[in-house]
C-alpha cells in the first residue's frame, strides 16, 4: 500500500449506526450518532473513542463521576433555562439542582459523508430540542478529519457547528459561572480524557499551566497525558479558529481530579442569540503521538490554523 493511501482517512457508516474513520488498520475516530444515552444525561452525538495514529485511546465515555461526559461533544449547560449538558443544573443560590430541563441534540439527516483530497468529512443536520420537545436550535455540523501524518504521528479534527435560533425568541447561552459559580465556565466543544491522564500536563500558547489556565484566554491549549499498559504519552492540542466570535477563547480545563478541556466561549459572560440569528464556531483538535515541546506545539497550531477550511 502506498504512503498516500495509508495517510488518507476513510469514513464508513456502519450497521450499528456509528461512523468510523479509519487510517489503514487504525480506527482514528468513532462518531456515535444516535447514542442510547439516558434522558437525564441529555442525549447527543459524540466522538469516542478517538485514537492516535499509534492506536492509543485519548477519550473516555460515561465515567462514573460524570456519566454525561462522553468523549468529544458539543453542548451547552445553560441555554435560557434548558440543560443540554446533562445531569443537574447549577441554580444561583441553590447549587446543582435536579430539574426537569434536560434537552436533547438529535441527528436529523445526513448532508454528506465524503472522502477526498487526503481528508474525509461528515456533514449533518441536528435539532436541539428542549425537555418538552420544542426545537430551539437547528445545527449544521461538519466534522473534518485530515492533516494526517503517520511519520509525524499526528492528525487533525476540525469541528464546525453552525447554529440557527429557531425558537422564535431570544436565547441566552451561559455557563455555571454566569449563574454564580466560580471556575465552572464550561460549555461548547468539550473533551473528557481517559482516567490515566489525571495529573497530565497543560500548556497554553503563552505558557500557562493547568493551575493558571482556568478561564484564561489563549489561541490554543495542549494537554499531555500518559497511557496505562503501553506507558506511551499522547497530546491533544486544542486550537480556536481566529474567525470565531470572542477569539481567543477562554478555557475550562482541569488535570485533576479528572482530565477535561472545553472551548468555553461563555465562561465570563453569556451570549445572546436573536430569533433567526446564526452563530458559527470552528475548532481544531490535533491528536499527537508523544509530548512535543512548546516550539513543536506552536508549529502544530500554526499549521492547522494557516490551513483551516471552514464551512
XYZ file of N, CA and C in Angstrom, residues 57-290:
702
model
N -6.001 5.281 22.814
C -7.290 5.957 23.013
C -7.094 7.189 23.883
N -7.646 8.335 23.437
C -7.446 9.605 24.145
C -8.769 10.235 24.586
N -9.826 9.425 24.692
C -11.109 9.909 25.216
C -11.638 8.890 26.214
N -12.637 9.334 26.998
C -13.355 8.456 27.920
C -14.842 8.599 27.656
N -15.619 7.574 28.061
C -17.070 7.613 27.863
C -17.762 7.169 29.159
N -18.816 7.894 29.532
C -19.631 7.627 30.710
C -18.802 7.316 31.963
N -17.863 8.203 32.335
C -17.122 7.993 33.581
C -18.071 8.049 34.775
N -17.759 7.296 35.822
C -18.702 7.173 36.934
C -18.945 8.487 37.655
N -17.982 9.424 37.590
C -18.170 10.693 38.305
C -19.082 11.654 37.563
N -19.103 11.579 36.236
C -19.968 12.431 35.399
C -20.371 11.605 34.183
N -21.461 10.896 34.267
C -21.819 9.958 33.199
C -22.197 10.642 31.900
N -22.409 11.943 31.927
C -22.749 12.699 30.712
C -21.500 13.240 30.018
N -20.314 12.983 30.541
C -19.057 13.334 29.873
C -18.726 12.229 28.887
N -18.985 12.461 27.612
C -18.801 11.417 26.605
C -17.845 11.874 25.512
N -16.612 11.394 25.594
C -15.641 11.641 24.537
C -15.470 13.113 24.222
N -15.715 13.460 22.964
C -15.677 14.838 22.489
C -17.063 15.167 21.967
N -17.676 16.223 22.526
C -19.051 16.558 22.166
C -19.251 18.068 22.247
N -20.270 18.535 21.524
C -20.606 19.962 21.529
C -21.938 20.123 22.248
N -21.963 20.997 23.270
C -23.163 21.099 24.082
C -23.158 22.380 24.918
N -24.240 22.627 25.622
C -24.404 23.814 26.451
C -25.081 23.438 27.758
N -24.550 23.965 28.873
C -25.131 23.671 30.179
C -26.290 24.602 30.513
N -26.243 25.824 30.008
C -27.270 26.811 30.318
C -27.705 27.514 29.035
N -28.893 27.182 28.559
C -29.453 27.849 27.394
C -30.874 28.272 27.744
N -31.005 29.515 28.204
C -32.315 30.063 28.579
C -33.104 29.106 29.471
N -32.419 28.543 30.468
C -33.070 27.663 31.429
C -33.066 26.201 31.074
N -32.653 25.843 29.860
C -32.583 24.434 29.451
C -31.151 23.922 29.593
N -31.031 22.640 29.897
C -29.746 21.999 30.125
C -29.516 20.945 29.039
N -28.619 21.240 28.098
C -28.249 20.276 27.064
C -26.950 19.557 27.410
N -26.421 19.847 28.585
C -25.160 19.278 29.052
C -25.364 17.885 29.624
N -26.348 17.781 30.501
C -26.613 16.536 31.195
C -26.451 16.691 32.695
N -27.138 15.844 33.448
C -27.039 15.903 34.901
C -27.830 17.064 35.482
N -27.420 17.487 36.672
C -28.122 18.558 37.363
C -27.743 19.925 36.793
N -28.564 20.927 37.097
C -28.355 22.294 36.622
C -27.927 23.179 37.784
N -26.910 23.993 37.554
C -26.499 24.920 38.614
C -27.485 26.086 38.686
N -28.058 26.291 39.864
C -29.036 27.351 40.100
C -28.461 28.306 41.132
N -28.468 29.584 40.803
C -27.921 30.591 41.710
C -28.613 30.507 43.075
N -27.806 30.416 44.118
C -28.341 30.365 45.467
C -28.756 28.989 45.943
N -28.810 28.006 45.028
C -29.244 26.652 45.389
C -28.196 25.598 45.082
N -27.241 25.923 44.215
C -26.241 24.946 43.816
C -26.770 24.032 42.724
N -26.111 22.899 42.526
C -26.532 21.957 41.492
C -27.842 21.283 41.910
N -28.839 21.417 41.043
C -30.207 21.042 41.381
C -30.793 20.149 40.291
N -31.425 19.028 40.642
C -32.106 18.215 39.623
C -33.367 18.929 39.141
N -33.450 19.177 37.839
C -34.593 19.850 37.242
C -35.078 19.043 36.042
N -36.323 19.242 35.692
C -36.868 18.572 34.506
C -36.606 19.444 33.280
N -35.313 19.610 32.949
C -34.950 20.531 31.870
C -33.847 19.991 30.972
N -33.668 18.667 30.969
C -32.589 18.086 30.161
C -33.043 17.902 28.717
N -32.471 18.710 27.833
C -32.816 18.651 26.424
C -32.038 17.580 25.687
N -32.276 17.496 24.377
C -31.595 16.523 23.523
C -31.059 17.222 22.278
N -29.987 16.672 21.731
C -29.440 17.127 20.453
C -29.467 15.918 19.537
N -30.371 15.929 18.559
C -30.620 14.735 17.776
C -30.279 14.879 16.301
N -29.773 13.790 15.740
C -29.493 13.721 14.307
C -30.802 13.824 13.520
N -30.807 14.670 12.477
C -31.975 14.820 11.608
C -31.733 14.147 10.266
N -30.637 14.507 9.603
C -30.351 13.924 8.284
C -28.884 14.146 7.941
N -28.354 13.222 7.157
C -27.007 13.382 6.641
C -27.021 14.342 5.456
N -26.025 15.200 5.397
C -25.835 16.107 4.269
C -24.636 15.699 3.424
N -23.858 14.748 3.936
C -22.752 14.229 3.138
C -21.723 13.523 3.989
N -21.177 12.425 3.467
C -20.017 11.741 4.030
C -19.038 11.590 2.874
N -17.956 12.362 2.922
C -17.075 12.500 1.766
C -15.646 12.116 2.110
N -14.965 11.502 1.149
C -13.527 11.220 1.224
C -12.893 11.824 -0.022
N -12.038 12.807 0.179
C -11.386 13.440 -0.973
C -10.215 14.283 -0.492
N -9.199 14.379 -1.346
C -8.089 15.293 -1.095
C -7.320 15.015 0.179
N -7.196 13.725 0.565
C -6.431 13.386 1.754
C -7.161 13.606 3.053
N -8.455 13.848 2.989
C -9.240 14.040 4.200
C -10.644 13.490 3.993
N -11.390 13.360 5.076
C -12.793 12.983 4.955
C -13.624 13.916 5.819
N -14.899 14.062 5.476
C -15.774 14.994 6.175
C -17.149 14.370 6.378
N -17.700 14.591 7.557
C -19.065 14.192 7.886
C -19.877 15.460 8.050
N -21.020 15.531 7.350
C -21.886 16.708 7.450
C -23.306 16.249 7.754
N -23.899 16.848 8.807
C -25.294 16.509 9.056
C -26.018 17.641 9.776
N -27.357 17.543 9.733
C -28.236 18.486 10.416
C -28.672 17.873 11.740
N -28.731 18.726 12.774
C -29.178 18.286 14.086
C -30.231 19.239 14.626
N -31.096 18.720 15.478
C -32.130 19.523 16.139
C -31.881 19.529 17.639
N -31.794 20.736 18.207
C -31.693 20.894 19.657
C -33.107 21.079 20.191
N -33.595 20.098 20.946
C -34.957 20.129 21.453
C -34.961 20.203 22.978
N -35.851 21.001 23.504
C -35.978 21.145 24.951
C -36.567 19.867 25.556
N -36.627 19.833 26.887
C -37.200 18.674 27.572
C -38.651 18.439 27.171
N -39.337 19.496 26.772
C -40.737 19.368 26.338
C -40.869 19.121 24.847
N -39.726 19.037 24.129
C -39.754 18.692 22.712
C -39.740 19.855 21.752
N -39.605 21.078 22.247
C -39.571 22.241 21.355
C -38.191 22.379 20.705
N -38.190 22.659 19.405
C -36.924 22.785 18.666
C -36.426 24.219 18.773
N -35.363 24.390 19.540
C -34.838 25.724 19.798
C -33.692 26.094 18.860
N -32.904 25.125 18.457
C -31.770 25.388 17.578
C -31.733 24.352 16.469
N -31.368 24.810 15.273
C -31.020 23.906 14.179
C -29.529 24.050 13.943
N -28.834 22.929 13.941
C -27.387 22.942 13.763
C -27.004 22.217 12.486
N -26.077 22.808 11.749
C -25.433 22.140 10.623
C -23.972 21.942 11.026
N -23.586 20.680 11.176
C -22.290 20.324 11.746
C -21.413 19.655 10.694
N -20.158 20.052 10.671
C -19.165 19.404 9.809
C -18.008 18.932 10.663
N -17.685 17.656 10.564
C -16.510 17.087 11.205
C -15.535 16.697 10.098
N -14.380 17.340 10.107
C -13.398 17.113 9.046
C -12.151 16.464 9.650
N -11.739 15.333 9.062
C -10.593 14.582 9.537
C -9.498 14.654 8.475
N -8.357 15.222 8.822
C -7.297 15.378 7.826
C -5.969 15.690 8.474
N -5.061 16.318 7.700
C -3.734 16.681 8.202
C -3.060 15.460 8.826
N -3.193 14.318 8.164
C -2.725 13.057 8.745
C -1.284 12.779 8.333
N -0.452 12.454 9.326
C 0.930 12.068 9.040
C 1.324 10.907 9.948
N 1.493 9.731 9.362
C 1.989 8.604 10.141
C 3.432 8.850 10.583
N 4.220 9.408 9.679
C 5.613 9.680 10.015
C 5.710 10.703 11.132
N 4.866 11.745 11.065
C 4.877 12.770 12.104
C 4.089 12.389 13.342
N 3.239 11.355 13.230
C 2.466 10.899 14.375
C 1.400 11.879 14.806
N 0.603 12.382 13.839
C -0.462 13.320 14.207
C -1.573 13.308 13.171
N -2.743 13.758 13.586
C -3.861 14.031 12.680
C -4.730 15.108 13.321
N -5.582 15.725 12.502
C -6.368 16.866 12.974
C -7.854 16.677 12.696
N -8.652 16.979 13.707
C -10.101 17.082 13.576
C -10.471 18.554 13.575
N -11.261 18.965 12.586
C -11.838 20.307 12.587
C -13.341 20.168 12.752
N -13.845 20.753 13.823
C -15.271 20.650 14.179
C -15.908 22.018 13.962
N -16.884 22.083 13.068
C -17.575 23.338 12.786
C -19.069 23.160 13.017
N -19.640 24.015 13.851
C -21.072 23.986 14.151
C -21.699 25.328 13.789
N -22.682 25.278 12.873
C -23.445 26.485 12.516
C -24.831 26.357 13.139
N -25.118 27.237 14.089
C -26.335 27.175 14.885
C -27.287 28.289 14.485
N -28.561 27.949 14.298
C -29.589 28.944 13.965
C -30.682 28.876 15.015
N -31.027 30.035 15.547
C -32.074 30.132 16.561
C -33.432 29.979 15.891
N -34.081 28.840 16.098
C -35.398 28.576 15.510
C -36.494 28.566 16.569
N -36.190 29.113 17.755
C -37.136 29.064 18.873
C -38.250 30.096 18.772
N -37.999 31.177 18.006
C -38.973 32.264 17.945
C -38.770 33.314 19.014
N -37.759 33.148 19.877
C -37.466 34.148 20.907
C -35.965 34.199 21.151
N -35.519 35.207 21.871
C -34.098 35.349 22.173
C -33.617 34.187 23.048
N -32.428 33.669 22.730
C -31.819 32.622 23.526
C -30.564 33.166 24.206
N -30.387 32.791 25.463
C -29.236 33.230 26.255
C -28.379 32.015 26.571
N -27.158 31.986 26.009
C -26.223 30.896 26.242
C -25.246 31.342 27.315
N -25.317 30.672 28.471
C -24.438 30.996 29.579
C -23.685 29.779 30.068
N -23.240 29.832 31.322
C -22.474 28.757 31.947
C -22.705 28.839 33.454
N -22.287 27.851 34.225
C -22.413 27.986 35.673
C -21.748 29.250 36.226
N -20.658 29.703 35.607
C -20.037 30.941 36.063
C -20.988 32.119 35.907
N -21.669 32.210 34.779
C -22.598 33.328 34.589
C -23.818 33.209 35.500
N -24.014 32.016 36.113
C -25.100 31.807 37.071
C -24.613 31.888 38.514
N -23.311 32.195 38.702
C -22.846 32.451 40.057
C -21.848 31.481 40.636
N -21.428 30.453 39.891
C -20.450 29.508 40.423
C -19.082 29.771 39.817
N -18.076 29.989 40.648
C -16.730 30.277 40.166
C -16.110 29.054 39.497
N -15.223 29.302 38.547
C -14.381 28.299 37.875
C -15.169 27.134 37.315
N -16.371 27.388 36.805
C -17.155 26.316 36.170
C -17.789 26.856 34.897
N -16.961 27.463 34.057
C -17.488 28.132 32.874
C -17.608 27.259 31.645
N -17.793 25.954 31.831
C -17.792 25.012 30.717
C -18.982 25.215 29.784
N -18.775 24.805 28.541
C -19.806 24.885 27.506
C -19.147 24.890 26.147
N -19.893 24.490 25.113
C -19.321 24.410 23.776
C -18.678 23.061 23.530
N -17.599 23.042 22.743
C -16.909 21.795 22.445
C -16.127 21.353 23.683
N -16.356 20.100 24.116
C -15.865 19.623 25.416
C -15.256 18.242 25.267
N -14.070 18.055 25.864
C -13.336 16.789 25.813
C -13.175 16.219 27.206
N -13.445 14.917 27.325
C -13.134 14.190 28.561
C -12.065 13.167 28.227
N -10.955 13.254 28.922
C -9.838 12.370 28.655
C -9.894 11.091 29.457
N -9.051 10.111 29.097
C -9.007 8.836 29.823
C -8.498 9.032 31.245
N -8.879 8.107 32.122
C -8.549 8.254 33.538
C -7.032 8.278 33.774
N -6.257 7.624 32.922
C -4.807 7.638 33.112
C -4.200 9.014 32.858
N -4.967 9.932 32.267
C -4.474 11.283 32.006
C -4.609 12.205 33.224
N -5.196 11.720 34.305
C -5.285 12.530 35.525
C -3.881 12.958 35.942
N -3.734 14.250 36.236
C -2.425 14.787 36.590
C -1.550 15.105 35.402
N -2.137 15.104 34.197
C -1.375 15.401 32.995
C -0.892 16.844 32.941
N -0.160 17.150 31.888
C 0.466 18.464 31.723
C -0.353 19.343 30.793
N -0.673 20.549 31.252
C -1.409 21.537 30.462
C -0.484 22.690 30.117
N -0.519 23.086 28.839
C 0.267 24.239 28.398
C -0.573 25.071 27.441
N -0.533 26.389 27.599
C -1.197 27.289 26.662
C -0.157 27.971 25.781
N -0.664 28.695 24.791
C 0.224 29.372 23.848
C 1.139 30.379 24.543
N 0.700 30.905 25.692
C 1.524 31.878 26.421
C 2.083 31.299 27.718
N 2.160 29.959 27.805
C 2.904 29.329 28.884
C 2.166 29.070 30.173
N 0.843 29.175 30.176
C 0.079 28.895 31.390
C -0.030 27.389 31.617
N -0.033 26.986 32.888
C -0.238 25.591 33.255
C -1.689 25.402 33.686
N -2.045 24.183 34.090
C -3.421 23.899 34.491
C -3.866 24.805 35.626
N -2.967 25.115 36.550
C -3.324 25.928 37.704
C -3.724 27.343 37.316
N -3.217 27.827 36.179
C -3.457 29.213 35.780
C -4.302 29.365 34.522
N -4.635 28.254 33.876
C -5.317 28.341 32.584
C -6.838 28.422 32.697
N -7.405 28.095 33.858
C -8.855 28.133 34.009
C -9.389 29.550 33.780
N -10.238 29.699 32.761
C -10.810 30.998 32.431
C -9.891 31.911 31.655
N -8.677 31.452 31.399
C -7.687 32.260 30.688
C -7.955 32.217 29.186
N -7.768 33.327 28.520
C -7.952 33.391 27.068
C -6.615 33.152 26.368
N -6.614 32.234 25.409
C -5.409 31.936 24.641
C -5.825 31.267 23.345
N -5.077 31.447 22.247
C -5.449 30.841 20.963
C -5.427 29.325 20.974
N -4.546 28.734 21.793
C -4.520 27.268 21.862
C -4.102 26.795 23.241
N -4.464 25.542 23.506
C -4.131 24.875 24.771
C -3.820 23.420 24.453
N -2.795 22.872 25.101
C -2.407 21.480 24.884
C -2.474 20.702 26.187
N -2.898 19.438 26.082
C -2.989 18.553 27.237
C -2.214 17.272 26.898
N -1.204 16.963 27.713
C -0.391 15.767 27.512
C -0.624 14.801 28.662
N -0.876 13.524 28.336
C -1.085 12.506 29.354
C -0.367 11.221 29.001
N -0.334 10.312 29.966
C 0.337 9.029 29.776
C -0.688 7.904 29.829
N -0.461 6.887 29.018
C -1.383 5.765 28.931
C -0.956 4.629 29.852
N -1.948 3.935 30.366
C -1.676 2.686 31.076
C -1.173 1.632 30.078
N -0.538 0.621 30.592
C -0.022 -0.526 29.837
C 1.129 -0.152 28.916
N 0.863 0.644 27.865
C 1.935 0.966 26.927
C 2.934 1.954 27.507
N 2.474 2.773 28.476
C 3.274 3.840 29.096
C 3.678 4.918 28.099
N 3.056 4.916 26.922
C 3.296 5.994 25.959
C 2.648 7.296 26.442
N 3.071 8.395 25.828
C 2.413 9.677 26.052
C 1.724 10.115 24.768
N 0.647 10.856 24.943
C -0.076 11.454 23.821
C -0.473 12.873 24.205
N -0.668 13.696 23.187
C -1.026 15.093 23.403
C -2.205 15.468 22.531
N -3.129 16.217 23.092
C -4.187 16.838 22.302
C -3.983 18.344 22.340
N -3.908 18.933 21.164
C -3.778 20.381 21.053
C -5.112 20.939 20.559
N -5.710 21.816 21.356
C -7.000 22.424 21.048
C -6.751 23.850 20.564
N -7.179 24.165 19.343
C -6.893 25.471 18.748
C -8.180 26.156 18.335
N -8.329 27.400 18.763
C -9.515 28.198 18.471
C -9.351 28.905 17.131
N -10.358 28.814 16.269
C -10.290 29.463 14.968
C -10.353 30.981 15.120
N -9.473 31.725 14.445
C -9.495 33.190 14.558
C -10.804 33.823 14.108
N -11.590 33.115 13.299
C -12.860 33.664 12.834
C -13.985 33.577 13.844
N -13.758 32.906 14.975
C -14.812 32.767 15.969
C -15.057 34.067 16.730
N -16.297 34.251 17.129
C -16.620 35.388 17.992
C -15.853 35.247 19.301
N -15.350 36.371 19.813
C -14.626 36.433 21.085
C -13.307 35.665 21.069
N -12.751 35.439 19.868
C -11.417 34.834 19.784
C -10.396 35.769 20.418
N -9.410 35.260 21.172
C -9.214 33.864 21.530
C -10.143 33.428 22.654
N -10.533 32.169 22.609
C -11.484 31.646 23.565
C -10.915 31.613 24.978
N -11.808 31.661 25.963
C -11.435 31.303 27.331
C -11.474 29.780 27.439
N -10.685 29.236 28.370
C -10.594 27.784 28.519
C -11.151 27.326 29.858
N -11.901 26.231 29.800
C -12.231 25.480 31.001
C -11.354 24.243 30.956
N -10.520 24.045 31.974
C -9.569 22.937 31.923
C -9.260 22.455 33.337
N -9.195 21.144 33.476
C -8.744 20.523 34.720
C -7.841 19.336 34.368
N -6.751 19.197 35.138
C -5.942 17.986 35.065
C -6.288 17.056 36.226
N -6.863 17.602 37.290
C -7.305 16.835 38.450
C -8.622 17.421 38.959
N -9.535 16.619 39.493
C -9.471 15.168 39.708
C -9.785 14.354 38.460
N -10.055 15.027 37.337
C -10.277 14.328 36.074
C -9.798 15.233 34.945
N -9.427 14.647 33.801
C -8.897 15.445 32.692
C -10.006 15.935 31.765
N -10.192 17.246 31.681
C -11.230 17.829 30.830
C -10.718 19.133 30.220
N -11.203 19.424 29.013
C -10.920 20.693 28.343
C -12.178 21.118 27.606
N -12.529 22.394 27.705
C -13.655 22.943 26.954
C -13.266 24.284 26.347
N -13.632 24.465 25.070
C -13.587 25.794 24.447
C -14.740 26.575 25.084
N -14.452 27.343 26.122
C -15.500 27.899 26.987
C -15.865 29.327 26.562
N -16.577 29.427 25.447
C -16.893 30.736 24.862
C -17.694 31.627 25.803
N -18.532 31.020 26.643
C -19.373 31.820 27.553
C -18.896 31.687 28.995
N -17.600 31.491 29.178
C -17.045 31.366 30.523
C -17.324 32.611 31.356
N -17.046 33.779 30.793
C -17.098 35.015 31.574
C -18.419 35.761 31.448
N -19.082 35.632 30.318
C -20.345 36.345 30.116
C -21.186 35.598 29.098
N -22.507 35.718 29.186
C -23.379 34.983 28.261
C -23.402 35.612 26.881
N -23.813 34.818 25.895
C -24.077 35.307 24.551
C -25.574 35.283 24.316
N -26.063 36.268 23.581
C -27.471 36.339 23.220
C -27.626 36.044 21.738
N -28.592 35.202 21.408
C -28.859 34.828 20.023
C -30.303 35.189 19.710
N -30.482 36.143 18.800
C -31.822 36.625 18.464
C -32.555 35.615 17.582
N -33.894 35.693 17.513
C -34.647 34.768 16.648
C -34.149 34.822 15.202
N -33.861 33.689 14.628
C -33.373 33.614 13.258
C -31.886 33.873 13.110
N -31.216 34.306 14.164
C -29.793 34.611 14.086
C -28.966 33.335 14.023
N -27.827 33.408 13.321
C -26.930 32.267 13.210
C -25.596 32.557 13.879
N -24.999 31.515 14.419
C -23.686 31.576 15.052
C -22.885 30.382 14.565
N -21.675 30.633 14.077
C -20.798 29.552 13.643
C -19.535 29.544 14.494
N -19.195 28.373 15.016
C -17.965 28.184 15.775
C -17.172 27.048 15.144
N -15.884 27.285 14.930
C -14.995 26.285 14.353
C -13.802 26.086 15.271
N -13.522 24.829 15.598
C -12.415 24.500 16.489
C -11.597 23.356 15.894
N -10.328 23.314 16.268
C -9.414 22.292 15.780
C -8.857 21.503 16.961
N -8.755 20.189 16.771
C -8.141 19.321 17.769
C -7.080 18.485 17.059
N -5.824 18.688 17.426
C -4.721 17.924 16.846
C -4.370 16.796 17.812
N -4.436 15.568 17.330
C -4.144 14.378 18.141
C -2.722 13.939 17.801
N -1.855 13.956 18.822
C -0.418 13.827 18.586
C 0.164 12.678 19.403
N 0.969 11.851 18.757
C 1.757 10.855 19.481
C 2.922 11.556 20.171
N 3.105 11.301 21.469
C 4.235 11.873 22.184
C 3.912 13.183 22.867
